[in-house]
Amino acid sequence: MSHHTLLIGMKSVLALLLLLAFTPPIKAQTGERCFSETGFCISGRIREFWEQNGGLPVFGFPISPLQEELIEGQPFQVQWFERNRLELHPENRRPYDVLLGRLGVERLNAQGRDWFMFPKSVPQSGCRFFPETGHNVCGAFLSQWRANGLELDGRPGKTTAENLALFGLPLSGVIEETLSDGKVYQVQWFERVRLEFHPANPPSYQVLLGLLGNELRFPVASQPVSSPTPESGVVTGNAVAVREGPGSSYPEIGQLAQSSELDVVGQFNNCTWLKVRYRSQNLTGWIPGEQVALLKRCDAIPLGTFRPITGVFLREAQSDGKGELTIENGTDQDGVVILTVNNIPQLSAYVRSHDALTVSGITDGIYQIYFSTGSEWNGREFTVNASYRKFRDMLAFETRVSDDTITYTIWRITLHPVAGGTAATDNVGRDNFPGVGR
């Protein structure tokens, strides 16, 4: 059983000391290495990472120089390869100073496909089931998944963490798709890669990683047409700001000129905001729906994923309550907290990873506290690594006024287990988890 902080009427600070195991540095060549096949070179930390984690079979040849790009609205030095994109994160300690792009998710988004709509499965014999996404990995794909991974601990063999670091979680089951050579193959989508089964190849090369880097960086040009495809839209406004999320409070990451043709890959709040991809700038973000002429019905557009800012989603009507709740999220995933009375949501809030939020003026009453953690929020729930829990104890808020004195309840909760925590939590089925709104 894990325990979380549950404190009333006092302030305190609790900390967990994590023992970090460091592996000795591995000597590697960091000078420039060039490839005549594509005309690009790798060097420094990128070369070291590429050579130590699989080289050509895993990443393919470089198809760009090291250059600055916006990743989720933040500038990073990145280099594209045939099968993936390597990102330099000098703010992280080794080996996490180089991260792989989530090209499986990005490629599906570019195709206008909502991976969350892929049919879910149940555990199957001989397979590895991932409850986080509801998919199995079986057979040759499972062997490939287990045999490969990024080197994290410097020890022989591959751990589950190392497998996940390379592939990510499965986003689909095994499906048939037509690839760039015009042939139909069995494939399975993961967060970072697409695994493909090529039966005509020798056994050691029958399972390959798809060329997602090529597909995203050099999308196949469509035949010239006089109007956008049905999956597209046209910008009707002038100098329309593109934002990180669906709302004017999110940072601006670019601008679109009038008459720009877009791929519409997601929507929020009945198309009040649209998630769009502008291919010529490799720009994906959100713009107001009223600034786009759609050539498809709103209800045919899947919900788009984004990362909300820490804050309150839903707030009950104003009252005389003075209650105060502080939520601390010390996990590596973002979290949503929902307060309910008689199973009816009264307050819901989003708290980003390693962030905190204090909510004041909570109405007096007894509340059941639910929380979910994960990533890729779509306005209703997390679509990647989602977990659903509730605090076993209910929280009571009470405001008292006597003479010139006002007393009220202050609670502090943590979403992460802590040493000496006083609160127990229980798993909750997804179908029994309340929504963020009424």
XYZ file of C-alpha atoms in Angstrom:
438
model
C 0.000 0.000 0.000
C 1.345 3.443 -0.840
C 0.812 6.377 1.505
C 0.334 9.986 0.540
C 0.491 13.124 2.648
C -2.807 14.141 4.232
C -2.418 17.110 6.567
C -4.971 19.455 8.138
C -4.571 22.882 9.676
C -0.799 22.998 9.524
C 2.081 23.396 7.153
C 4.872 20.915 6.805
C 7.452 19.846 4.313
C 8.224 16.204 3.638
C 10.903 14.983 1.288
C 11.906 11.619 -0.099
C 15.579 10.923 -0.540
C 16.158 8.967 -3.702
C 19.326 6.930 -4.029
C 20.580 7.344 -7.549
C 22.860 4.756 -9.018
C 25.447 6.110 -11.370
C 27.272 4.018 -13.921
C 30.870 4.718 -14.870
C 31.288 6.729 -18.032
C 31.737 4.757 -21.249
C 34.404 5.921 -23.601
C 33.028 6.794 -27.015
C 34.092 8.580 -30.145
C 32.662 12.105 -30.227
C 34.394 13.533 -33.299
C 32.526 14.030 -36.546
C 31.293 10.938 -38.399
C 29.807 11.551 -41.845
C 27.567 9.421 -44.037
C 27.857 9.629 -47.810
C 24.424 7.963 -48.091
C 22.676 11.152 -46.913
C 25.443 13.785 -46.801
C 24.984 14.525 -43.086
C 27.270 14.048 -40.096
C 26.921 13.261 -36.408
C 29.250 14.340 -33.623
C 29.541 14.950 -29.909
C 26.860 13.652 -27.603
C 24.547 12.767 -30.508
C 27.185 10.486 -32.060
C 27.951 8.900 -28.694
C 24.259 8.205 -28.057
C 23.644 6.926 -31.616
C 26.555 4.456 -31.465
C 25.813 3.193 -27.951
C 22.110 2.585 -28.519
C 21.793 0.632 -31.742
C 23.091 2.802 -34.598
C 21.647 2.141 -38.054
C 19.063 -0.557 -37.241
C 17.502 1.579 -34.515
C 17.912 5.159 -35.754
C 18.931 4.943 -39.407
C 21.103 7.493 -41.212
C 21.033 11.184 -40.234
C 18.754 13.222 -42.502
C 19.395 16.686 -41.074
C 22.135 18.631 -39.325
C 21.962 19.388 -35.624
C 19.620 22.359 -35.466
C 17.280 24.249 -33.152
C 13.579 23.384 -33.324
C 10.537 24.037 -31.165
C 9.454 20.888 -29.338
C 6.150 21.388 -27.500
C 6.808 25.116 -27.674
C 10.353 24.973 -26.250
C 13.578 25.446 -28.286
C 15.916 22.427 -28.325
C 18.883 21.276 -30.390
C 17.673 18.259 -32.377
C 18.883 16.032 -35.183
C 16.610 13.987 -37.401
C 17.314 10.402 -38.427
C 15.469 8.071 -40.769
C 13.682 6.341 -37.902
C 13.602 8.906 -35.101
C 14.589 12.334 -33.824
C 17.237 12.831 -31.135
C 16.805 15.810 -28.812
C 19.527 17.314 -26.622
C 18.351 18.117 -23.095
C 21.429 19.431 -21.278
C 19.270 20.249 -18.255
C 19.005 16.487 -17.598
C 21.693 14.216 -16.198
C 23.097 11.414 -18.326
C 21.763 9.246 -19.836
C 18.597 11.362 -19.992
C 20.337 14.326 -21.625
C 19.391 12.810 -25.007
C 15.731 11.956 -25.532
C 13.865 10.361 -28.415
C 10.971 12.133 -30.065
C 7.504 10.580 -29.691
C 7.365 10.004 -33.427
C 4.705 7.305 -33.279
C 2.268 9.768 -31.708
C 3.399 12.597 -34.000
C 3.017 10.514 -37.148
C -0.494 9.389 -36.223
C -1.423 12.993 -35.433
C -0.032 14.096 -38.795
C -2.285 11.507 -40.449
C -5.286 12.829 -38.528
C -5.637 9.518 -36.670
C -6.598 9.399 -32.990
C -4.717 6.415 -31.564
C -7.043 6.402 -28.567
C -9.772 5.160 -30.916
C -7.862 1.970 -31.836
C -9.783 -1.081 -30.522
C -8.638 -2.101 -27.045
C -7.833 -5.666 -26.015
C -7.651 -7.876 -22.913
C -4.686 -9.866 -21.564
C -3.742 -12.774 -23.851
C -1.646 -15.874 -23.144
C 1.934 -15.586 -24.363
C 1.695 -11.814 -24.790
C 2.638 -8.799 -22.722
C -0.431 -6.716 -21.847
C -0.130 -2.992 -21.154
C -3.114 -1.813 -19.075
C -1.979 1.798 -19.515
C -3.147 1.739 -23.143
C -5.155 -1.502 -23.316
C -2.982 -3.306 -25.892
C -1.007 -6.553 -26.095
C 2.411 -7.040 -27.682
C 2.889 -10.596 -28.949
C 5.068 -12.896 -31.035
C 7.866 -11.437 -33.116
C 6.970 -7.881 -32.082
C 7.280 -8.822 -28.397
C 10.654 -10.471 -29.032
C 11.870 -7.293 -30.730
C 10.511 -5.139 -27.889
C 12.250 -7.218 -25.212
C 15.560 -7.556 -27.066
C 16.117 -3.834 -27.652
C 16.200 -0.666 -25.591
C 18.218 2.391 -24.687
C 21.210 1.817 -22.406
C 20.342 3.344 -19.019
C 22.155 1.326 -16.335
C 25.340 0.117 -18.060
C 24.502 -3.520 -17.335
C 24.110 -6.434 -19.768
C 20.621 -7.150 -21.042
C 17.622 -4.889 -21.394
C 15.280 -3.918 -18.581
C 11.642 -2.964 -19.008
C 12.602 0.662 -18.401
C 15.143 0.443 -21.233
C 12.573 -1.175 -23.555
C 10.097 1.598 -22.786
C 12.717 4.302 -23.300
C 13.191 3.139 -26.910
C 9.710 2.052 -27.956
C 7.279 3.586 -25.487
C 3.900 2.000 -24.818
C 1.881 0.305 -27.574
C -0.755 2.567 -29.114
C -2.447 -0.111 -31.233
C -2.736 -3.825 -31.726
C -1.329 -5.496 -34.828
C -3.034 -4.009 -37.883
C -2.493 -4.121 -41.642
C -1.359 -0.957 -43.381
C -0.050 0.003 -46.802
C 3.471 1.400 -46.478
C 5.491 3.648 -48.778
C 6.403 0.790 -51.148
C 2.710 0.247 -51.877
C 2.637 -3.153 -50.154
C 0.495 -4.214 -47.199
C 2.293 -5.196 -43.991
C 1.393 -6.065 -40.429
C 2.411 -3.165 -38.172
C 2.034 -2.109 -34.564
C 2.234 1.487 -33.403
C 4.128 2.558 -30.283
C 4.679 5.999 -28.748
C 8.106 6.380 -30.391
C 8.195 3.854 -33.227
C 6.188 1.752 -35.641
C 7.169 -1.916 -35.772
C 6.711 -3.595 -39.157
C 6.740 -7.290 -40.076
C 8.487 -7.998 -43.405
C 8.038 -11.760 -44.011
C 10.176 -11.773 -47.189
C 13.305 -10.723 -45.248
C 15.722 -13.126 -43.523
C 14.467 -14.022 -40.003
C 16.807 -11.582 -38.236
C 15.436 -8.679 -40.282
C 11.748 -9.503 -40.478
C 10.784 -7.016 -37.753
C 11.945 -3.503 -38.640
C 11.446 -0.053 -37.176
C 9.480 2.160 -39.539
C 11.060 5.192 -41.216
C 9.012 7.673 -39.188
C 11.729 10.331 -39.320
C 11.599 10.308 -43.122
C 7.803 10.324 -43.151
C 7.514 13.292 -40.812
C 10.379 15.346 -42.190
C 9.658 14.607 -45.845
C 5.916 13.968 -46.131
C 4.916 12.608 -49.531
C 3.627 15.500 -51.616
C 0.042 15.130 -52.738
C -1.119 15.862 -56.249
C -1.929 19.539 -56.834
C -5.583 20.289 -56.146
C -7.635 23.449 -56.310
C -8.951 23.096 -52.774
C -7.865 21.364 -49.553
C -8.621 17.711 -48.875
C -11.673 16.949 -46.690
C -9.378 16.488 -43.674
C -8.035 20.007 -44.047
C -9.057 23.552 -43.304
C -8.200 27.051 -44.493
C -7.211 29.953 -42.247
C -9.739 32.762 -42.622
C -8.201 35.219 -40.174
C -5.091 37.319 -40.636
C -1.867 36.636 -38.660
C -3.597 34.031 -36.492
C -1.603 33.106 -33.390
C -0.799 29.400 -32.928
C -0.712 28.413 -29.263
C 0.510 25.476 -27.186
C -2.983 24.675 -25.977
C -6.658 25.484 -26.575
C -6.904 28.929 -25.027
C -5.503 32.432 -25.259
C -3.627 31.953 -21.966
C -1.262 29.419 -23.580
C 2.064 30.676 -24.993
C 2.170 31.631 -28.664
C 4.441 29.349 -30.713
C 3.880 30.748 -34.207
C 1.551 32.592 -36.580
C -0.405 31.613 -39.666
C -1.216 33.850 -42.596
C -4.653 34.135 -44.125
C -5.519 31.378 -46.660
C -2.939 28.954 -45.193
C -4.019 25.349 -45.768
C -3.866 23.123 -42.691
C -4.312 19.573 -41.520
C -6.886 19.567 -38.715
C -5.770 16.850 -36.287
C -7.899 17.532 -33.202
C -10.508 19.727 -31.579
C -11.540 20.968 -28.129
C -14.918 22.082 -26.773
C -16.968 21.424 -29.918
C -14.347 22.958 -32.208
C -14.062 26.193 -30.222
C -10.341 25.476 -30.612
C -8.702 23.347 -33.289
C -5.392 21.513 -33.180
C -3.758 22.008 -36.567
C -0.577 21.040 -38.356
C 1.035 23.417 -40.843
C 3.370 21.124 -42.746
C 5.544 23.676 -44.515
C 6.760 24.946 -41.133
C 6.516 21.605 -39.263
C 4.299 23.529 -36.833
C 1.572 21.898 -34.735
C -0.557 23.883 -32.293
C -3.976 25.322 -31.478
C -5.938 28.162 -33.077
C -9.509 29.433 -32.537
C -12.051 27.432 -34.505
C -13.713 30.622 -35.724
C -10.503 31.420 -37.640
C -10.704 28.245 -39.774
C -13.027 27.237 -42.598
C -13.555 23.500 -42.043
C -14.266 21.067 -44.836
C -15.448 18.337 -42.467
C -18.017 18.180 -39.680
C -16.811 18.991 -36.198
C -18.118 15.726 -34.758
C -15.844 13.850 -37.191
C -12.704 15.461 -35.707
C -11.138 13.572 -32.760
C -10.342 15.283 -29.487
C -6.867 16.840 -29.611
C -4.294 16.297 -26.882
C -2.482 19.103 -25.066
C -0.876 19.988 -21.732
C -3.006 22.342 -19.624
C -1.503 24.956 -17.355
C -1.673 24.260 -13.626
C -4.987 25.680 -12.448
C -8.684 25.074 -11.775
C -10.948 23.545 -14.461
C -14.314 23.596 -12.677
C -15.408 25.673 -9.707
C -18.674 25.402 -7.838
C -20.774 28.538 -7.316
C -19.395 31.211 -5.006
C -20.202 30.693 -1.319
C -19.213 31.826 2.138
C -16.737 28.938 2.412
C -13.162 29.780 3.301
C -11.663 26.303 2.963
C -8.193 25.953 1.462
C -6.649 22.972 -0.314
C -3.033 22.669 -1.445
C -2.242 19.956 -3.987
C 1.367 18.896 -4.519
C 2.262 16.703 -7.484
C 5.711 15.221 -6.997
C 5.251 12.567 -9.684
C 6.797 12.537 -13.157
C 3.295 12.675 -14.679
C 0.763 15.490 -14.777
C -2.279 15.063 -12.562
C -5.964 15.966 -12.334
C -7.718 16.194 -8.953
C -11.506 16.104 -8.632
C -13.547 16.880 -5.494
C -17.021 15.324 -5.469
C -20.089 15.417 -3.240
C -22.508 12.520 -3.743
C -20.515 11.563 -6.875
C -21.103 15.017 -8.417
C -17.924 16.983 -9.298
C -17.660 20.233 -7.350
C -14.114 21.252 -8.174
C -11.480 19.906 -10.542
C -7.917 21.098 -11.050
C -4.906 20.282 -13.234
C -1.474 20.145 -11.596
C 1.572 19.670 -13.775
C 4.376 17.304 -12.830
C 6.499 18.610 -9.917
C 4.165 21.559 -9.449
C 1.692 22.641 -6.763
C -1.627 24.479 -6.615
C -3.482 26.111 -3.729
C -7.249 26.527 -4.080
C -9.022 28.903 -1.673
C -12.668 29.578 -0.881
C -13.818 25.960 -0.934
C -17.437 25.505 0.097
C -18.050 23.801 3.411
C -18.839 20.124 3.096
C -17.449 16.604 3.019
C -15.650 15.691 -0.204
C -14.421 12.528 -1.854
C -11.071 13.180 -3.547
C -10.189 11.452 -6.828
C -7.019 11.929 -8.860
C -5.642 10.702 -12.174
C -2.087 10.946 -13.487
C -0.723 10.486 -16.999
C 0.079 12.475 -20.139
C -1.511 13.551 -23.427
C -4.639 15.158 -21.898
C -7.555 15.460 -24.336
C -9.850 17.653 -22.262
C -11.523 14.677 -20.618
C -8.792 12.255 -19.584
C -5.160 11.286 -20.005
C -4.623 9.114 -23.060
C -1.127 7.839 -22.204
C -0.017 6.135 -18.955
C -3.340 6.943 -17.290
C -3.930 5.805 -13.704
C -7.052 6.389 -11.616
C -7.112 6.568 -7.809
C -9.027 8.029 -4.892
C -8.139 8.919 -1.321
C -9.623 6.423 1.104
C -10.509 9.120 3.640
C -12.914 11.920 2.799
C -12.011 15.568 3.473
C -14.264 17.806 5.552
C -14.168 21.596 5.171
C -15.823 23.790 7.787
C -15.959 27.567 8.263
C -16.874 29.056 11.663
C -17.564 32.690 12.499
C -17.681 33.862 16.128
C -17.403 37.457 17.240
C -14.422 38.822 15.307
C -12.855 35.440 14.601
C -13.132 33.298 11.480
C -11.721 29.793 11.526
C -11.622 27.503 8.503
C -10.122 24.220 7.358
C -6.821 23.944 5.524
C -5.806 20.652 3.890
C -2.653 19.648 2.037
C -2.471 16.507 -0.079
C 0.243 14.975 -2.237
C -0.291 12.872 -5.327
C 2.977 11.048 -4.743
C 3.743 8.548 -1.958
C 5.856 10.063 0.813
C 7.734 8.681 3.791
C 5.491 8.874 6.818
C 2.413 9.744 4.779
C -0.911 9.439 6.614
C -3.288 8.856 3.703
C -4.056 5.651 1.828
C -5.323 5.556 -1.737
C -7.189 2.934 -3.751
C -7.292 2.135 -7.441
C -10.458 3.153 -9.258
C -11.738 1.685 -12.508
C -11.789 4.098 -15.411
C -15.566 3.719 -15.731
C -16.006 4.703 -12.079
C -13.805 7.787 -12.283
C -15.762 11.075 -12.312
C -15.495 13.572 -15.143
C -13.784 16.913 -14.765
C -17.081 18.770 -15.315
C -20.707 18.327 -14.465
